[in-house]
Coordinates of C-alpha atoms and ligand atoms in Angstrom, one line a residue:
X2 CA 0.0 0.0 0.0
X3 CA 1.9 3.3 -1.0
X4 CA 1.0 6.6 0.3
X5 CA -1.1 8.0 -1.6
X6 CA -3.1 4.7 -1.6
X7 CA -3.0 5.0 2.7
X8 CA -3.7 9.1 2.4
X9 CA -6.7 8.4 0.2
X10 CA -8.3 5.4 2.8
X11 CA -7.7 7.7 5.9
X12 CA -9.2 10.7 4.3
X13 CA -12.3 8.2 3.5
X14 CA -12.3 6.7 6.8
X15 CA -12.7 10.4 8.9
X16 CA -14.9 11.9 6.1
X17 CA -17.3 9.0 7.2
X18 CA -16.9 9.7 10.8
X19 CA -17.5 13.5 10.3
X20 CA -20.9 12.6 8.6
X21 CA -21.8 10.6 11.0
X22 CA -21.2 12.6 13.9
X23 CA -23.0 15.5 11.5
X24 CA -26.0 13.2 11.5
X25 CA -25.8 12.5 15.3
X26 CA -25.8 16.1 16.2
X27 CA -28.1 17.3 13.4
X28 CA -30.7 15.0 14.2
X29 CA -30.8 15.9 17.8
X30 CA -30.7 19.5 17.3
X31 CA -33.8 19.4 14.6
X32 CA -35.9 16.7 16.2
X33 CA -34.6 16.8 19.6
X34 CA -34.7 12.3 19.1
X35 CA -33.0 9.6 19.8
X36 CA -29.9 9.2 18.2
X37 CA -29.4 5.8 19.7
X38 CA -25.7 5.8 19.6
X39 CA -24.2 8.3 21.7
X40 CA -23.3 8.0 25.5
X41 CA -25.3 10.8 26.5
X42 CA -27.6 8.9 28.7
X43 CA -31.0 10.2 29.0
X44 CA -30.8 13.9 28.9
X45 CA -30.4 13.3 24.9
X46 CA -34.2 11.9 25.0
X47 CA -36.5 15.0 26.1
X48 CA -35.9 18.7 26.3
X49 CA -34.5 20.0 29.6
X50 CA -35.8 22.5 31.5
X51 CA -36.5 26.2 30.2
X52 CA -33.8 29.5 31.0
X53 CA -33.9 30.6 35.1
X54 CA -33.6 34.2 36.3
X55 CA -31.2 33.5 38.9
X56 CA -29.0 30.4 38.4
X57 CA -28.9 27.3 40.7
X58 CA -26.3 24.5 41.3
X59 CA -26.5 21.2 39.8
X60 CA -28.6 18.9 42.1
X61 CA -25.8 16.3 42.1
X62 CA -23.7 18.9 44.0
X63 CA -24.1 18.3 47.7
X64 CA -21.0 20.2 48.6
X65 CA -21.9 22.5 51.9
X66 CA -20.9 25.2 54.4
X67 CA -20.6 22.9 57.9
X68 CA -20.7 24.8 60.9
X69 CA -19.8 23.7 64.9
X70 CA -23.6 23.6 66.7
X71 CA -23.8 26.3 69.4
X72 CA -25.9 27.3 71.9
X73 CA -26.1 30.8 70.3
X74 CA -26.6 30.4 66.5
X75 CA -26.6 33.9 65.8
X76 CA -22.9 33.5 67.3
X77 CA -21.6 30.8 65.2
X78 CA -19.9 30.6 62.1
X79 CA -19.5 27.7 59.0
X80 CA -16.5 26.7 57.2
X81 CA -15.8 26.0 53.3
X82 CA -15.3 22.8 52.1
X83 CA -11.9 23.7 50.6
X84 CA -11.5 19.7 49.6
X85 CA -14.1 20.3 46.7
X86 CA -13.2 23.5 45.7
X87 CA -11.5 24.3 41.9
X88 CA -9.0 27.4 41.1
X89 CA -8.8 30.0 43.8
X90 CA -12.6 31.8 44.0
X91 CA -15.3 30.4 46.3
X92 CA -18.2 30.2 45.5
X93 CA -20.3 33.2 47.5
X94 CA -22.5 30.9 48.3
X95 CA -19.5 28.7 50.1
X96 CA -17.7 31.5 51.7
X97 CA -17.3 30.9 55.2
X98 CA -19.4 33.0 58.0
X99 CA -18.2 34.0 60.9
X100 CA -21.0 36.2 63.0
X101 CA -21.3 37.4 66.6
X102 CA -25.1 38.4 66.2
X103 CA -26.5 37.3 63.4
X104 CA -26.9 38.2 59.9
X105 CA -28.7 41.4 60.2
X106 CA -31.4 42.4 56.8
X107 CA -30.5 45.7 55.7
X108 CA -32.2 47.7 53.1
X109 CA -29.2 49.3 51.0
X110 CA -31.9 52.3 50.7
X111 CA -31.7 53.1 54.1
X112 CA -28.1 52.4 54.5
X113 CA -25.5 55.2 55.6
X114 CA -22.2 55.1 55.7
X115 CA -20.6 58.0 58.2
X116 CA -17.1 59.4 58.4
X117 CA -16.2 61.4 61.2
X118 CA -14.3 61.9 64.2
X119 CA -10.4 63.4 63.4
X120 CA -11.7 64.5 59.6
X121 CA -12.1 68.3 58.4
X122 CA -15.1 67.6 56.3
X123 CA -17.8 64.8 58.1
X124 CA -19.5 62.7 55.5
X125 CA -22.6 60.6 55.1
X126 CA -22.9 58.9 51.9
X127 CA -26.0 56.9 50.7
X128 CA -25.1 53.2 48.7
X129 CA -25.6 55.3 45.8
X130 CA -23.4 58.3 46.5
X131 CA -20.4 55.8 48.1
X132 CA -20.5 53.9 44.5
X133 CA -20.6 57.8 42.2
X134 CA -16.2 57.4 43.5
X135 CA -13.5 55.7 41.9
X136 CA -13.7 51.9 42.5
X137 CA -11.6 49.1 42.3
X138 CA -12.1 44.9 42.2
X139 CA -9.3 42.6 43.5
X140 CA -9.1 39.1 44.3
X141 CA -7.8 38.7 47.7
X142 CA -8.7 36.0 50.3
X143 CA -10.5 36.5 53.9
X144 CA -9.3 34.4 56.8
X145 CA -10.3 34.3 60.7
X146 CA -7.5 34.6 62.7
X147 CA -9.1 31.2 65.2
X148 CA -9.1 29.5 62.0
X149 CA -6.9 26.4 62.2
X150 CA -6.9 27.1 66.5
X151 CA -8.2 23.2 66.7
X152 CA -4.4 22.4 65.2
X153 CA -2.8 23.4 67.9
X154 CA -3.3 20.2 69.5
X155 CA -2.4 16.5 69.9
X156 CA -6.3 16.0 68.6
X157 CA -6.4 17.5 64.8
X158 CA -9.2 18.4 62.3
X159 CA -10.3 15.2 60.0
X160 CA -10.8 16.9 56.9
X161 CA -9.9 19.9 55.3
X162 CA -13.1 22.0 55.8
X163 CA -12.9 21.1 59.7
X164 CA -9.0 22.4 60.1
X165 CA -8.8 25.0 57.3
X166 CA -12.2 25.9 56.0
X167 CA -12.7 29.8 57.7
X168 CA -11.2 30.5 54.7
X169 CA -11.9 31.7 51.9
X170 CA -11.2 33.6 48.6
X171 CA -13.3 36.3 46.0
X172 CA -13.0 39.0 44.1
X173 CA -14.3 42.3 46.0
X174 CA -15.3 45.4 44.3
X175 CA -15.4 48.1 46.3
X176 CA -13.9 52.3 46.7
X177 CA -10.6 52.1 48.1
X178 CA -10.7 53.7 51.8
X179 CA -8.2 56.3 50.7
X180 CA -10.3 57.8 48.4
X181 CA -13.0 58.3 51.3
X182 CA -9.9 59.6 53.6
X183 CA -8.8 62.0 51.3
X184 CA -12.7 63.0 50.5
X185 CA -13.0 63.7 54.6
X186 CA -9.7 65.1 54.8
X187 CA -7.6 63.3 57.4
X188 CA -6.3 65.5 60.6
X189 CA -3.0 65.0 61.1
X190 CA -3.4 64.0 65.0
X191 CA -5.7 61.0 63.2
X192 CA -3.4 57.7 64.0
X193 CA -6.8 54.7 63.6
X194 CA -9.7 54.1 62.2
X195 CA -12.4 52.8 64.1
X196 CA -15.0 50.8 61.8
X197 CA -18.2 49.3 63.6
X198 CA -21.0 47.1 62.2
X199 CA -24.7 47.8 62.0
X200 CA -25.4 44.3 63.3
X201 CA -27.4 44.0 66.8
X202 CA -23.2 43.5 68.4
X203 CA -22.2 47.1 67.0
X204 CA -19.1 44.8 66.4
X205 CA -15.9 47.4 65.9
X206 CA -12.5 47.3 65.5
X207 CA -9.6 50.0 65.1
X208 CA -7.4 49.4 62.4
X209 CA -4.0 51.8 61.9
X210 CA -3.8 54.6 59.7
X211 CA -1.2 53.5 57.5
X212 CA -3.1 50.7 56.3
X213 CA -6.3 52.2 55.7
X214 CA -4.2 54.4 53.2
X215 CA -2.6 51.5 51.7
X216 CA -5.1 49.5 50.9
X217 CA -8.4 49.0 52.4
X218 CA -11.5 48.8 50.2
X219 CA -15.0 49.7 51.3
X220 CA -16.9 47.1 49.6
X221 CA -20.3 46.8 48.0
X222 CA -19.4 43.2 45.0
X223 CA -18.0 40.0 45.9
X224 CA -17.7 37.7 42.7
X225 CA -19.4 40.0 40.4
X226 CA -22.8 40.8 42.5
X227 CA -23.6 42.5 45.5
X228 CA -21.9 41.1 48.6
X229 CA -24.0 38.2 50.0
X230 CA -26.0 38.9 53.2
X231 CA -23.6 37.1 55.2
X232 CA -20.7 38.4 54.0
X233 CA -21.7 42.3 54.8
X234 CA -24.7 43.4 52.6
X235 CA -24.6 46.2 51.6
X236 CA -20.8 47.2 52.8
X237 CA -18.2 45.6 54.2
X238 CA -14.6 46.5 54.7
X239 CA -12.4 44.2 53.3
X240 CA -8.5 44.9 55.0
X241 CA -6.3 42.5 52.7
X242 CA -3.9 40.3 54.8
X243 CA -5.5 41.1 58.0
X244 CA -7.2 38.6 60.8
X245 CA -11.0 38.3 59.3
X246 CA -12.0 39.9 62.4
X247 CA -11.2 43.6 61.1
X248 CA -13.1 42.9 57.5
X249 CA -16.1 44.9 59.5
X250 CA -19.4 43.7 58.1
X251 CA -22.5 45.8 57.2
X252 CA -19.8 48.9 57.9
X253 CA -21.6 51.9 58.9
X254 CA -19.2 54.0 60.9
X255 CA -15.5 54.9 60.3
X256 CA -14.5 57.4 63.1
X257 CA -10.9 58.9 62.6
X258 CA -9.2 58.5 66.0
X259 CA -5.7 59.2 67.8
X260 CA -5.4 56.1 69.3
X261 CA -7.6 52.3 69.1
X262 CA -10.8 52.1 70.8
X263 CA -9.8 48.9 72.6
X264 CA -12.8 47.8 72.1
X265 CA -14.0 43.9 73.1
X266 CA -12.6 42.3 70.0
X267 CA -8.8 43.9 70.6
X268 CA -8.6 43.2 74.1
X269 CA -10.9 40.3 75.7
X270 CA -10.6 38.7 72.1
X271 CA -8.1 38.3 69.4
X272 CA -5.0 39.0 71.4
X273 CA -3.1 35.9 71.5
X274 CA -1.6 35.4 75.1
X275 CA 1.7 33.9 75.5
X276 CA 3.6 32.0 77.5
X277 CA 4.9 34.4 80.0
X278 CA 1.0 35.8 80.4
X279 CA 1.8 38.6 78.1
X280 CA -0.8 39.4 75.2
X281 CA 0.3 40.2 71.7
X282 CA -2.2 43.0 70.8
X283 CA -3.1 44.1 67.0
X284 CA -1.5 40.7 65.8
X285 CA -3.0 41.5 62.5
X286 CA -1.3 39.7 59.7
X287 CA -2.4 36.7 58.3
X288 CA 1.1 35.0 57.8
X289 CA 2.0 32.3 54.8
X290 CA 0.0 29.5 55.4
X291 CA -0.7 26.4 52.7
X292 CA -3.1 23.1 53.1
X293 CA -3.4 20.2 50.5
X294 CA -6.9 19.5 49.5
X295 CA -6.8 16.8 47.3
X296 CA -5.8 13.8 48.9
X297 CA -7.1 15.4 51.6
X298 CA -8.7 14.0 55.0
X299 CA -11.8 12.1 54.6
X300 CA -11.2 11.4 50.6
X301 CA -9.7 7.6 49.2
X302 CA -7.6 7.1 46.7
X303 CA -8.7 4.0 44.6
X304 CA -5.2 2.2 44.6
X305 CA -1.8 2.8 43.7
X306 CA -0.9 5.1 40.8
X307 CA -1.1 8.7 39.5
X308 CA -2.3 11.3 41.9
X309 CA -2.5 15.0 41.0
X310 CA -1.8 16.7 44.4
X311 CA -3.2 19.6 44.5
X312 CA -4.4 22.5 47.4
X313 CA -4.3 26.2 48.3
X314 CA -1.5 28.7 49.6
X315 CA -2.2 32.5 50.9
X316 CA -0.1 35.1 52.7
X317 CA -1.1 38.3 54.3
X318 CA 2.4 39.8 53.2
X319 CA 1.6 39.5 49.2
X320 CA 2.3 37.1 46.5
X321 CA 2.8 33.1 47.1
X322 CA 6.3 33.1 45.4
X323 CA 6.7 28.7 46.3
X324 CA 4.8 25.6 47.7
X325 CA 6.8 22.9 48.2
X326 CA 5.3 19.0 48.7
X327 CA 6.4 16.1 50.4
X328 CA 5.4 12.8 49.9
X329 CA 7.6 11.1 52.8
X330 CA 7.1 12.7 55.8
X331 CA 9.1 15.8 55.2
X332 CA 12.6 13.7 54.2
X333 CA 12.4 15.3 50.6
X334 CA 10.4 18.2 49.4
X335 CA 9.9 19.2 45.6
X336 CA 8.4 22.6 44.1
X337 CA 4.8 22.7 43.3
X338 CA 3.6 24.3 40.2
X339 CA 1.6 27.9 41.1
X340 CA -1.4 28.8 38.9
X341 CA -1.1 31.6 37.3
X342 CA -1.8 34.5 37.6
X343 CA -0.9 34.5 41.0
X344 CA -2.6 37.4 42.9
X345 CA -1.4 39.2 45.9
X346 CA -2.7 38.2 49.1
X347 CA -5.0 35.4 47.5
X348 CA -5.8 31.9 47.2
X349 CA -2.9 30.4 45.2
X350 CA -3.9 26.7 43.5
X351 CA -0.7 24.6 43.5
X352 CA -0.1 21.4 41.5
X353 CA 1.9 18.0 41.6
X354 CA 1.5 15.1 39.6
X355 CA 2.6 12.2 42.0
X356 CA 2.1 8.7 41.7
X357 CA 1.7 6.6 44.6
X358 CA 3.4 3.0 44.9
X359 CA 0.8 1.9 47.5
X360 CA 2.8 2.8 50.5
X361 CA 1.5 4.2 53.6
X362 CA 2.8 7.8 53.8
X363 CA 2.7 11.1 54.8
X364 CA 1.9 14.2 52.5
X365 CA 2.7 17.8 53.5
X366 CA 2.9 21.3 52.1
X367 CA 5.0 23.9 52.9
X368 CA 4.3 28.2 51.4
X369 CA 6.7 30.5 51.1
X370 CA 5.2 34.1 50.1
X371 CA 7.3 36.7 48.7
X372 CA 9.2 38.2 51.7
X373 CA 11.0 35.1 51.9
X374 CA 8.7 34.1 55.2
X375 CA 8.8 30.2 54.8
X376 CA 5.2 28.6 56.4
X377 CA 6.7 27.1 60.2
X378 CA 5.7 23.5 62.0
X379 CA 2.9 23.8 64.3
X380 CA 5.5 22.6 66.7
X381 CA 7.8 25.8 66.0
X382 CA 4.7 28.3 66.5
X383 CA 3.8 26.1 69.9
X384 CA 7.7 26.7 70.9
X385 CA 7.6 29.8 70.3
X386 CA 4.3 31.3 72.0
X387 CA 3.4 28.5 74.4
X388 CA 0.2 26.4 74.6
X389 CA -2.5 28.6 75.2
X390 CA -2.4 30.8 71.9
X391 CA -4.2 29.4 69.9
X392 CA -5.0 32.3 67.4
X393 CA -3.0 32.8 64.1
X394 CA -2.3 29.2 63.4
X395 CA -0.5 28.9 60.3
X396 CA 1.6 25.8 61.1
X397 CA 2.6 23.5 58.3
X398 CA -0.5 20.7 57.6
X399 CA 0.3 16.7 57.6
X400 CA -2.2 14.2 56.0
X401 CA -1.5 10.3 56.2
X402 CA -2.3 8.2 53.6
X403 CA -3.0 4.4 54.6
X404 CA -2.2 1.3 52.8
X405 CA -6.0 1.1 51.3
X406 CA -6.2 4.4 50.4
X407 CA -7.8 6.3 53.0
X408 CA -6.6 9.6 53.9
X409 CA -6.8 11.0 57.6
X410 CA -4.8 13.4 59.6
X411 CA -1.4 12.7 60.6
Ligands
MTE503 N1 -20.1 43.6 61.9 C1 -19.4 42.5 62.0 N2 -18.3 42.3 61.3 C2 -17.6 41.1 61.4 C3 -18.1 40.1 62.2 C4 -19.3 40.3 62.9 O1 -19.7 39.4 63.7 N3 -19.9 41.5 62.8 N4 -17.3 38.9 62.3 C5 -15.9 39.1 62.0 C6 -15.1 37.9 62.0 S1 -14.6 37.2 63.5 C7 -14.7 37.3 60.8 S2 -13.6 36.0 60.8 C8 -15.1 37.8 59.5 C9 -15.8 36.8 58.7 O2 -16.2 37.2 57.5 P1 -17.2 36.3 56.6 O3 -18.4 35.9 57.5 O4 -17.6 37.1 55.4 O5 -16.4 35.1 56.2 O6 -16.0 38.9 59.6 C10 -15.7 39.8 60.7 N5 -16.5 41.0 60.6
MO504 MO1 -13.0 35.7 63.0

């Protein structure tokens, strides 16, 4: 058979294929039948269901926000299930909660934002007057300083969401706090910003001047809508890098200050006592922090092969600039590959591809964000602040994988 005789048969061969895929398809667009051939299943044999105003999961989703049950609902909060999540955005509908009275329903008609205190010119600006200034979206993740506080001991979280999952990563839209500053016109005895909540708490916190100038945004979108309910609605303030405690919800004060208000939540919580009964105060930074979430606890891998690890890095100091993985028990660590673009102070997907001989093992991760800052043991961050602060966990995150497959903290 010569070449031309071989071209000639293949050319035949995918011409034949083409029409009858062309058939497949045509007939299924005109008549909407049954084509009998395609693996489809049985969506192929009626017409689905008509366009929706506002769009809903697939059914076959089950993946949910779990919260700890509490005496005081209002007070609680949920985590993300990181293990299911994809790229670096979650889902509005998965970001994790975190509430000291509730989720409060608050017509963005009647909602005020008010500047005042150490300002020359005291505003109050409707929804609709705060989004007439200059506006800006990022991408930058959100995380509760007690998240990962159940790490600190012997006794760890079984799966991802449980140790990890307060959390959380989208894209805020919002007028950069600066602008508003500048609007007001800053005194120079002004040194904090105190920001308080319309919720039934009046939950405040005073942030430093300097970072309210660098880069605070006064938000209204998350992930291309209007903030959900829980997450602030109408306006939240979203600080980048800092505890999720200062990201004031349903913000409707900022009073210019010359020192903190020491309010509840910067002195009976979210100091972080040490070992010598001293308190760190205005811990703010969220440091470099990392967590595989696929093999992650609670998931099985069918048997020994290939395995794409995969999971999520974030720094409060900027950009994820490495993630290294082991798959021994920390003996040997290689570099991860980091989705790009990378963004600064967000969620940053890594990748492996590993294959797994069928040995029990140990899998860790280990972030390193672009001040050098490499992410410590949990055993380092115990040494180094004693046992009873358990705030600002960002210790490095174990899973063990057993000779069948199942995956469960290490
Ligand atoms: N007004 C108000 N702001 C608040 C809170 C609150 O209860 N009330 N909770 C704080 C805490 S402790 C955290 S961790 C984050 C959680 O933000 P999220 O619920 O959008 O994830 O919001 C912060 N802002
Ligand atoms: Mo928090």
């Amino acid at each position: 058979m010569g070449d031309e005789e071989s071209g000639r048969n293949s050319g035949e061969s995918s011409r034949r294929t083409f029409l009858s895929i062309g058939a497949a398809v045509g007939g299924a667009l005109l008549a909407c039948s049954d084509s009998g051939d395609t693996p489809a299943g049985d969506s192929v044999k009626r017409t689905g269901k008509p366009p929706d105003e506002y769009g809903e999961r697939s059914p076959f989703e089950k993946s949910v926000r779990k919260g700890s049950v509490s005496r005081y609902p209002e007070a609680g909060s949920t985590r993300t299930p990181l293990q299911d999540s994809h790229g670096i955005i979650t889902p509005s509908s998965l970001h994790f909660e975190r509430h000291h009275a509730g989720v409060p329903l608050i017509d963005p008609a009647e909602h005020r934002l008010l500047i005042h205190g150490l300002v020359e010119r005291p505003l109050i600006l409707t929804m609709d007057e705060l989004k007439t200034f200059p506006s800006v979206s990022r991408i930058h993740f959100i995380e509760c300083s007690g998240n990962s506080r159940g790490e600190w001991k012997p006794k760890k979280g079984a799966t991802a969401q449980i140790s990890h999952g307060m959390a959380s990563c989208s894209e805020w839209t919002g007028v950069p706090l600066s602008v508003l500053l500048d609007e007001a016109g800053v005194k120079p005895e002004a040194a904090w910003l105190i920001a308080e909540g319309a919720d039934a708490c009046k939950m405040h916190r005073s942030l430093p001047l300097e970072k309210c100038r660098d880069d605070v945004i006064v938000a209204y979108g998350q992930n291309g809508e209007a903030i959900r309910p829980e997450q602030g609605y109408p306006l939240r303030l979203v600080a980048p890098g800092h505890e999720g405690n200062i990201n004031v919800k349903w913000v409707r004060r900022l009073m210019l200050a010359d020192q903190p208000a020491m309010g509840r939540e910067e002195t009976s919580k979210y100091t972080d006592v040490l070992a010598d009964g001293k308190a760190r105060q205005f811990s703010l930074t969220m440091e470099s922090k990392s967590v595989i979430t696929r093999p992650s606890g609670g998931q099985k891998l069918p048997g020994p092969g290939f395995v794409e690890i995969t999971g999520l890095a974030w720094s409060g100091r900027g950009l994820i600039e490495r993630v290294e993985v082991s798959t021994d028990n920390g003996a040997t660590w290689t570099d991860a590959t980091l989705q790009e673009p990378r963004h600064r102070i967000a969620f940053t997907r890594f990748r492996l591809p590993w294959t797994w001989d069928g040995t029990p093992t140990v899998i860790l991760s280990r972030a390193t964000d672009e001040t050098g800052y490499v992410q410590p043991a949990v055993e380092a961050l115990v040494e180094a602040r004693g046992p009873n602060s358990d705030y600002h966990n960002n210790g490095i995150k174990s899973w063990k994988i057993a000779a069948d497959g199942s995956v469960t903290h290490a």
